[in-house]
CSV table of C-alpha atoms in Angstrom, one decimal:
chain,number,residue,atom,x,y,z
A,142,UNK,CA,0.0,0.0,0.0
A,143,UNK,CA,1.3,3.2,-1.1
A,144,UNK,CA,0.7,5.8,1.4
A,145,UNK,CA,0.6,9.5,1.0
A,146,UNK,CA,2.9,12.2,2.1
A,147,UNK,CA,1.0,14.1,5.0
A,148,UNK,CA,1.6,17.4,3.9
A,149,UNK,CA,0.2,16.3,0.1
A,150,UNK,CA,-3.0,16.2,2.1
A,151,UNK,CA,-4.5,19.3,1.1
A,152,UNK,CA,-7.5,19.7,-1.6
A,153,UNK,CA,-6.5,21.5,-4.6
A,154,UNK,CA,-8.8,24.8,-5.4
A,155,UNK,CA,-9.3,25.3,-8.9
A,156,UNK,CA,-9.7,29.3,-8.6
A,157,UNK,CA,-6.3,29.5,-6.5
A,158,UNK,CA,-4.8,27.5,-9.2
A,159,UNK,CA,-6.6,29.4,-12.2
A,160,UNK,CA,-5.1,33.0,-10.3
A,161,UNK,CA,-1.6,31.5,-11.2
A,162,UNK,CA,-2.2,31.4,-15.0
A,163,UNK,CA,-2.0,34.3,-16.7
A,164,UNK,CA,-1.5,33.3,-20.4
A,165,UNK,CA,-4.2,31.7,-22.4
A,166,UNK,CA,-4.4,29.0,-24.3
A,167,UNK,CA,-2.1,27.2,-21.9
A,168,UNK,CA,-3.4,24.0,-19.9
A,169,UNK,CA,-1.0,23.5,-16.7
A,170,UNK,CA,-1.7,20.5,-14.6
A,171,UNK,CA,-3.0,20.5,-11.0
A,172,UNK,CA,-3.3,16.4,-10.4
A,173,UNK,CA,-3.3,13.2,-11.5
A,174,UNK,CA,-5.2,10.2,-11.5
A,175,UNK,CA,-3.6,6.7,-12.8
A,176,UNK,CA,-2.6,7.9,-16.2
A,177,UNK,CA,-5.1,10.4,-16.4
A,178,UNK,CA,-4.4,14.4,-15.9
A,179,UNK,CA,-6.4,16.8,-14.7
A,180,UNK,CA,-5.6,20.7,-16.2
A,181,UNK,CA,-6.9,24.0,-15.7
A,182,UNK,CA,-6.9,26.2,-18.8
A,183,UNK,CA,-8.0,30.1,-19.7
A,184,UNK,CA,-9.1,30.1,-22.8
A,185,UNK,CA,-11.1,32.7,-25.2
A,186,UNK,CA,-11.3,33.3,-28.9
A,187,UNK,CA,-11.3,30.3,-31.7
A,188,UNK,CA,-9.2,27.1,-31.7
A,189,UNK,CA,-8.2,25.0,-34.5
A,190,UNK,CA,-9.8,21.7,-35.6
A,191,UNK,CA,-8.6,18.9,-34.2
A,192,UNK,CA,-9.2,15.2,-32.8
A,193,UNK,CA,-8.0,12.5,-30.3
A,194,UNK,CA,-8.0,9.8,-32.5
A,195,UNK,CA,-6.7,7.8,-29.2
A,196,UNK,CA,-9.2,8.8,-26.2
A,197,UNK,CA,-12.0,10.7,-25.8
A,198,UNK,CA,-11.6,14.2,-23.5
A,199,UNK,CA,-13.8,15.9,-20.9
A,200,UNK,CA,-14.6,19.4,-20.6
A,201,UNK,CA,-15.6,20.5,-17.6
A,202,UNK,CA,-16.9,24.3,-17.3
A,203,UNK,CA,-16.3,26.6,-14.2
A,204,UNK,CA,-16.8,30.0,-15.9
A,205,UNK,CA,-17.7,31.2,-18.8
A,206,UNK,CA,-19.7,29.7,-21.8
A,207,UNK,CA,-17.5,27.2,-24.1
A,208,UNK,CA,-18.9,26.4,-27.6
A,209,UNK,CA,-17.1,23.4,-28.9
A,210,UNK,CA,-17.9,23.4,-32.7
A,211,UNK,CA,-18.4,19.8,-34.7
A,212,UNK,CA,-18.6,19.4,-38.2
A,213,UNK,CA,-22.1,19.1,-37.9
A,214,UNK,CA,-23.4,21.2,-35.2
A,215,UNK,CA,-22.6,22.6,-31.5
A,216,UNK,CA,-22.7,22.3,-28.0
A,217,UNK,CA,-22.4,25.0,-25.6
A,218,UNK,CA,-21.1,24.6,-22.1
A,219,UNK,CA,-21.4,26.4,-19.4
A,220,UNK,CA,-21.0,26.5,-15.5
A,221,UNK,CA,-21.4,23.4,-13.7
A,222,UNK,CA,-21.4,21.4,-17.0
A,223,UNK,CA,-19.2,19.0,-18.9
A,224,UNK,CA,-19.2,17.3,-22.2
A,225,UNK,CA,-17.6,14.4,-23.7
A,226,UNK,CA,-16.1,14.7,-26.8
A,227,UNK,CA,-15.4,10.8,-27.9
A,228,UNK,CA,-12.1,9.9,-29.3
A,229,UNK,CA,-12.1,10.7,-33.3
A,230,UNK,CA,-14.5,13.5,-33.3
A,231,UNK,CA,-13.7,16.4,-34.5
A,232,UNK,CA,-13.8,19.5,-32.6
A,233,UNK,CA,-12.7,23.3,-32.2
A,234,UNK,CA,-13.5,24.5,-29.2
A,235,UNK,CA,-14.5,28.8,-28.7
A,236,UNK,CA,-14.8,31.2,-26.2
A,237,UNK,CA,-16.6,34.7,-27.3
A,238,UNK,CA,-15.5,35.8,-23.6
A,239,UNK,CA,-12.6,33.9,-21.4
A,240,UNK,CA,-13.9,30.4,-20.4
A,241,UNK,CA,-11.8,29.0,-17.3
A,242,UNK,CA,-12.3,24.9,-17.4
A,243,UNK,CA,-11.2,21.9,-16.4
A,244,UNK,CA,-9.9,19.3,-18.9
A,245,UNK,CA,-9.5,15.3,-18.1
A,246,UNK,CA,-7.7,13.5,-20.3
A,247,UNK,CA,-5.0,10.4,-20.1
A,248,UNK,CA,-1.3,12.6,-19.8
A,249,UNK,CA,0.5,13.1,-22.9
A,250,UNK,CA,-2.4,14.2,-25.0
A,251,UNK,CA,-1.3,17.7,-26.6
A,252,UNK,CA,-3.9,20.1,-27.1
A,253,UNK,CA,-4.3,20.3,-30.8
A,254,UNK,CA,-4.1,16.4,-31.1
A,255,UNK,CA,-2.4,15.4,-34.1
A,256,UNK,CA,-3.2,18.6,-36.2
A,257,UNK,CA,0.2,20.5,-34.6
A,258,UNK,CA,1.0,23.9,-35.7
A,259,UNK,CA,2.0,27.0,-33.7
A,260,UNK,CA,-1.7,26.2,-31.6
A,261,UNK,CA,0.3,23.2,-29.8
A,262,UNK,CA,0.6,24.1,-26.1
A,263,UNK,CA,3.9,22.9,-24.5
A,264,UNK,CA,2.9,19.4,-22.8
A,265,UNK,CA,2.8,18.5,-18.7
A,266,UNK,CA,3.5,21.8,-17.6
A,267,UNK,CA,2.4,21.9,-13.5
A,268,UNK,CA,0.4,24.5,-11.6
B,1331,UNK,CA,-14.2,7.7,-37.0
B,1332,UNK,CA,-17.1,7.3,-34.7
B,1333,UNK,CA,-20.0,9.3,-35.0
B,1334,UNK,CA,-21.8,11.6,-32.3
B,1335,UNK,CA,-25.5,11.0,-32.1
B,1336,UNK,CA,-26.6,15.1,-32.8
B,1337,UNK,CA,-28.9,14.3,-30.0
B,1338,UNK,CA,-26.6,13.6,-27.8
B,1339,UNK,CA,-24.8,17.2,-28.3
B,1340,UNK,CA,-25.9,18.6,-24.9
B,1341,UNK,CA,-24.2,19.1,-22.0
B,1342,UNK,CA,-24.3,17.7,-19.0
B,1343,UNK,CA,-25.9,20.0,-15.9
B,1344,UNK,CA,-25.1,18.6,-12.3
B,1345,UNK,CA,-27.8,20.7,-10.4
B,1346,UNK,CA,-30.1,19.4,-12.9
B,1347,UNK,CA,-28.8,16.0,-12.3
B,1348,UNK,CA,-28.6,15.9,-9.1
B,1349,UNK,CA,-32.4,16.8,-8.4
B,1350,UNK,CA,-32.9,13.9,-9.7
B,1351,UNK,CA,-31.4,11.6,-6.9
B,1352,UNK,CA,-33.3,11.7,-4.2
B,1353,UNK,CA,-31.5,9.0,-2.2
B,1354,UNK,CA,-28.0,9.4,-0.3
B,1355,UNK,CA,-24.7,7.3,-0.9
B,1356,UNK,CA,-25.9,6.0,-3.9
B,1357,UNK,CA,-23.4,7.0,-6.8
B,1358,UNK,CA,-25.3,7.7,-10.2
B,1359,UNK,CA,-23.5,8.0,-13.4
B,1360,UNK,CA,-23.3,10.8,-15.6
B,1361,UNK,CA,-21.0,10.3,-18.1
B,1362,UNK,CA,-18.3,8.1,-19.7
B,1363,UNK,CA,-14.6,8.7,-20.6
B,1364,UNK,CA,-12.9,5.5,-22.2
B,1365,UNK,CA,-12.9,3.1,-19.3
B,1366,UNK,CA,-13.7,5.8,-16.7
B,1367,UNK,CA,-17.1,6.7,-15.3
B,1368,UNK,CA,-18.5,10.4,-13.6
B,1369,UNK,CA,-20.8,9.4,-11.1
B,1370,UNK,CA,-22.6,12.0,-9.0
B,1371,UNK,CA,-23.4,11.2,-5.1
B,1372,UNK,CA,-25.3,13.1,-2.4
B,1373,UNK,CA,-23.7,12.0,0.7
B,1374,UNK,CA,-24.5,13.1,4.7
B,1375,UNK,CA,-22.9,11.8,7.8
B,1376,UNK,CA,-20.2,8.2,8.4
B,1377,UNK,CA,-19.3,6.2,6.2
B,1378,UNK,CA,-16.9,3.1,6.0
B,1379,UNK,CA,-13.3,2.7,6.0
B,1380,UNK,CA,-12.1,0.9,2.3
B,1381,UNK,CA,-9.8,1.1,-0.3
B,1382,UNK,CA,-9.7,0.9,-3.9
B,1383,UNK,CA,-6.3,-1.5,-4.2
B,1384,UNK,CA,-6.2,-1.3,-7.9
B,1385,UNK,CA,-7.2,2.6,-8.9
B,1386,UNK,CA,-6.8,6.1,-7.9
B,1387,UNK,CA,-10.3,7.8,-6.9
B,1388,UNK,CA,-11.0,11.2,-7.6
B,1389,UNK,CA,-13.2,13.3,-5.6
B,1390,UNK,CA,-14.8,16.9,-6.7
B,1391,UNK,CA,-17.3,18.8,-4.6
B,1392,UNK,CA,-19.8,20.7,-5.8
B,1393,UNK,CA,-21.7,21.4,-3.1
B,1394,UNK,CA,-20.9,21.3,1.2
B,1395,UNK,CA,-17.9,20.3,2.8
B,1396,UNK,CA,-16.6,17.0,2.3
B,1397,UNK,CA,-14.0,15.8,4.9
B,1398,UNK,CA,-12.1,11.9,3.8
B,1399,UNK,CA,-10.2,10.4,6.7
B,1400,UNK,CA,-7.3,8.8,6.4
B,1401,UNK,CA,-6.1,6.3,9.4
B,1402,UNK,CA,-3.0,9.5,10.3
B,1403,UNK,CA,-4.9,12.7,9.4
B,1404,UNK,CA,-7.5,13.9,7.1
B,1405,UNK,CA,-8.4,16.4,4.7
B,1406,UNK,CA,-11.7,19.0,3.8
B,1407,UNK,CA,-12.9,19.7,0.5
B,1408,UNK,CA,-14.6,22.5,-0.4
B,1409,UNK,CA,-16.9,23.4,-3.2
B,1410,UNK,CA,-14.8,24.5,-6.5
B,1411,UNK,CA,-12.4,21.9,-4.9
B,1412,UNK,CA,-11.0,18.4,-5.9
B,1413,UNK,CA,-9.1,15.8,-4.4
B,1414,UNK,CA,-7.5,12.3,-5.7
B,1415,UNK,CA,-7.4,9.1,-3.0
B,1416,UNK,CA,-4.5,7.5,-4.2
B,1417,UNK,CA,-5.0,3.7,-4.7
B,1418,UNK,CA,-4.5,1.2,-1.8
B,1419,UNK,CA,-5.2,4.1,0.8
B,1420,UNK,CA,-7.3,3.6,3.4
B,1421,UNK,CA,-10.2,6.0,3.9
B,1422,UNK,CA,-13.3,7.2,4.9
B,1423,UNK,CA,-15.8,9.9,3.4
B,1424,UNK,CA,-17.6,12.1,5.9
B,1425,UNK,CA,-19.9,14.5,6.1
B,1426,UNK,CA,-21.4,16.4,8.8
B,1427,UNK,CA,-23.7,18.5,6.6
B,1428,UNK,CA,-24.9,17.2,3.0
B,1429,UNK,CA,-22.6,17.2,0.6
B,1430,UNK,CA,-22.7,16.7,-3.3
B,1431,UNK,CA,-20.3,15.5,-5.3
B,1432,UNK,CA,-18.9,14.1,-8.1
B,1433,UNK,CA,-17.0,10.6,-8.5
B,1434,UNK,CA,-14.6,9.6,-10.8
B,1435,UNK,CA,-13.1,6.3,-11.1
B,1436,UNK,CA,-12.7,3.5,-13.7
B,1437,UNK,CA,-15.7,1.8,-14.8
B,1438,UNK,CA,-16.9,-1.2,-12.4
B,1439,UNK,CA,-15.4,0.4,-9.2
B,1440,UNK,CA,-17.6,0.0,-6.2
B,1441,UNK,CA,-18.2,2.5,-3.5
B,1442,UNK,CA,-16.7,0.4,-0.5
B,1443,UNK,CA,-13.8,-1.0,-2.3
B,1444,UNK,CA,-13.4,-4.5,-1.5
B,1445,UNK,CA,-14.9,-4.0,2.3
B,1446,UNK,CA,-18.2,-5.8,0.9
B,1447,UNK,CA,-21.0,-4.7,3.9
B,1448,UNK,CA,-24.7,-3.6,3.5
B,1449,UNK,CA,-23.4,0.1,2.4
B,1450,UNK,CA,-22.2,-1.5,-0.7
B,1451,UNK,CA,-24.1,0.8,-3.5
B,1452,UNK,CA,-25.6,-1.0,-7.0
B,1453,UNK,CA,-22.6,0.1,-9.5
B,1454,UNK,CA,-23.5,1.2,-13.1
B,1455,UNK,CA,-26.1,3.0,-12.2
B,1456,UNK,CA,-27.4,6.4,-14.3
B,1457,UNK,CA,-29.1,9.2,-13.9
């Protein structure tokens, strides 16, 4: 049995850790579970199309309204509200106003998937 | 590439989910991520001592104060707050007020681990 470091014992508060980002665009990583990351990311304006063609990815919303676009329609997001977007799909996500949200994902998944360009956000950065 | 069902463009709301459970410490699901499940609970007051000896188990509160013992200390979680029980640790939820929160864990995961007992919850459930 693994045990945990006392002082690791302390819940992590996503608007302390959002004050501590300042660029956008940027996802920075405040835990993980198994293989899976959990980031907090600023975002507003448009994204560029992109899939996962390996895992889906969960959006979760604290502020803001996110529209993630699909070839064939919409969703919009907002506070206290997630969406799946299955692996494969699709998707450009946009903010008309900054949108502060929590992302799940396995680690190592980059941000633009496998569409690259200067969009790709530098990977397991910590917060 | 799979498909998303247009009608299934819509995001998830927790308030409006979580009306809908009327009953506490049982752990409805949401949502899906591969292999990983989002359950929402409604907890108030003891519950057991387990572990979960083969995953990590994340914990997000939405609503009320959530405190998880551990067998040397403990730590509160607050709304807009998250923790992750790391696998083969000992622990118990508590609550002293009601608190509502969401799960998430790999698919098939039961709420008292492998402690078994008459607080077991039906898994797979959704809401």
């Amino acid at each position: 049995m693994d045990g945990i470091d006392k002082t690791d014992r302390k819940a992590i508060n996503f608007s302390e850790k959002l004050e501590r980002i300042s660029d956008l665009w940027q996802p920075r990583v405040i835990a993980e579970m198994n293989d899976y990351q959990f980031k907090l990311v600023r975002i507003e304006g448009d994204f560029v199309w992109h899939d996962h063609p390996e895992t889906d990815e969960t959006f979760i919303v604290l502020e803001g309204v996110l529209r993630i676009d699909f070839r064939d329609g919409a969703v919009q997001i907002g506070p206290g509200e997630m969406f799946v977007v299955p692996k494969g799909v699709e998707h450009k996500p946009f903010a008309e106003n900054e949108v502060r949200l929590l992302l799940i994902e396995p680690r190592g998944v980059l941000n633009t998937g496998h569409a690259g360009g200067n969009r790709t956000a530098q990977n397991d950065r910590w917060v």
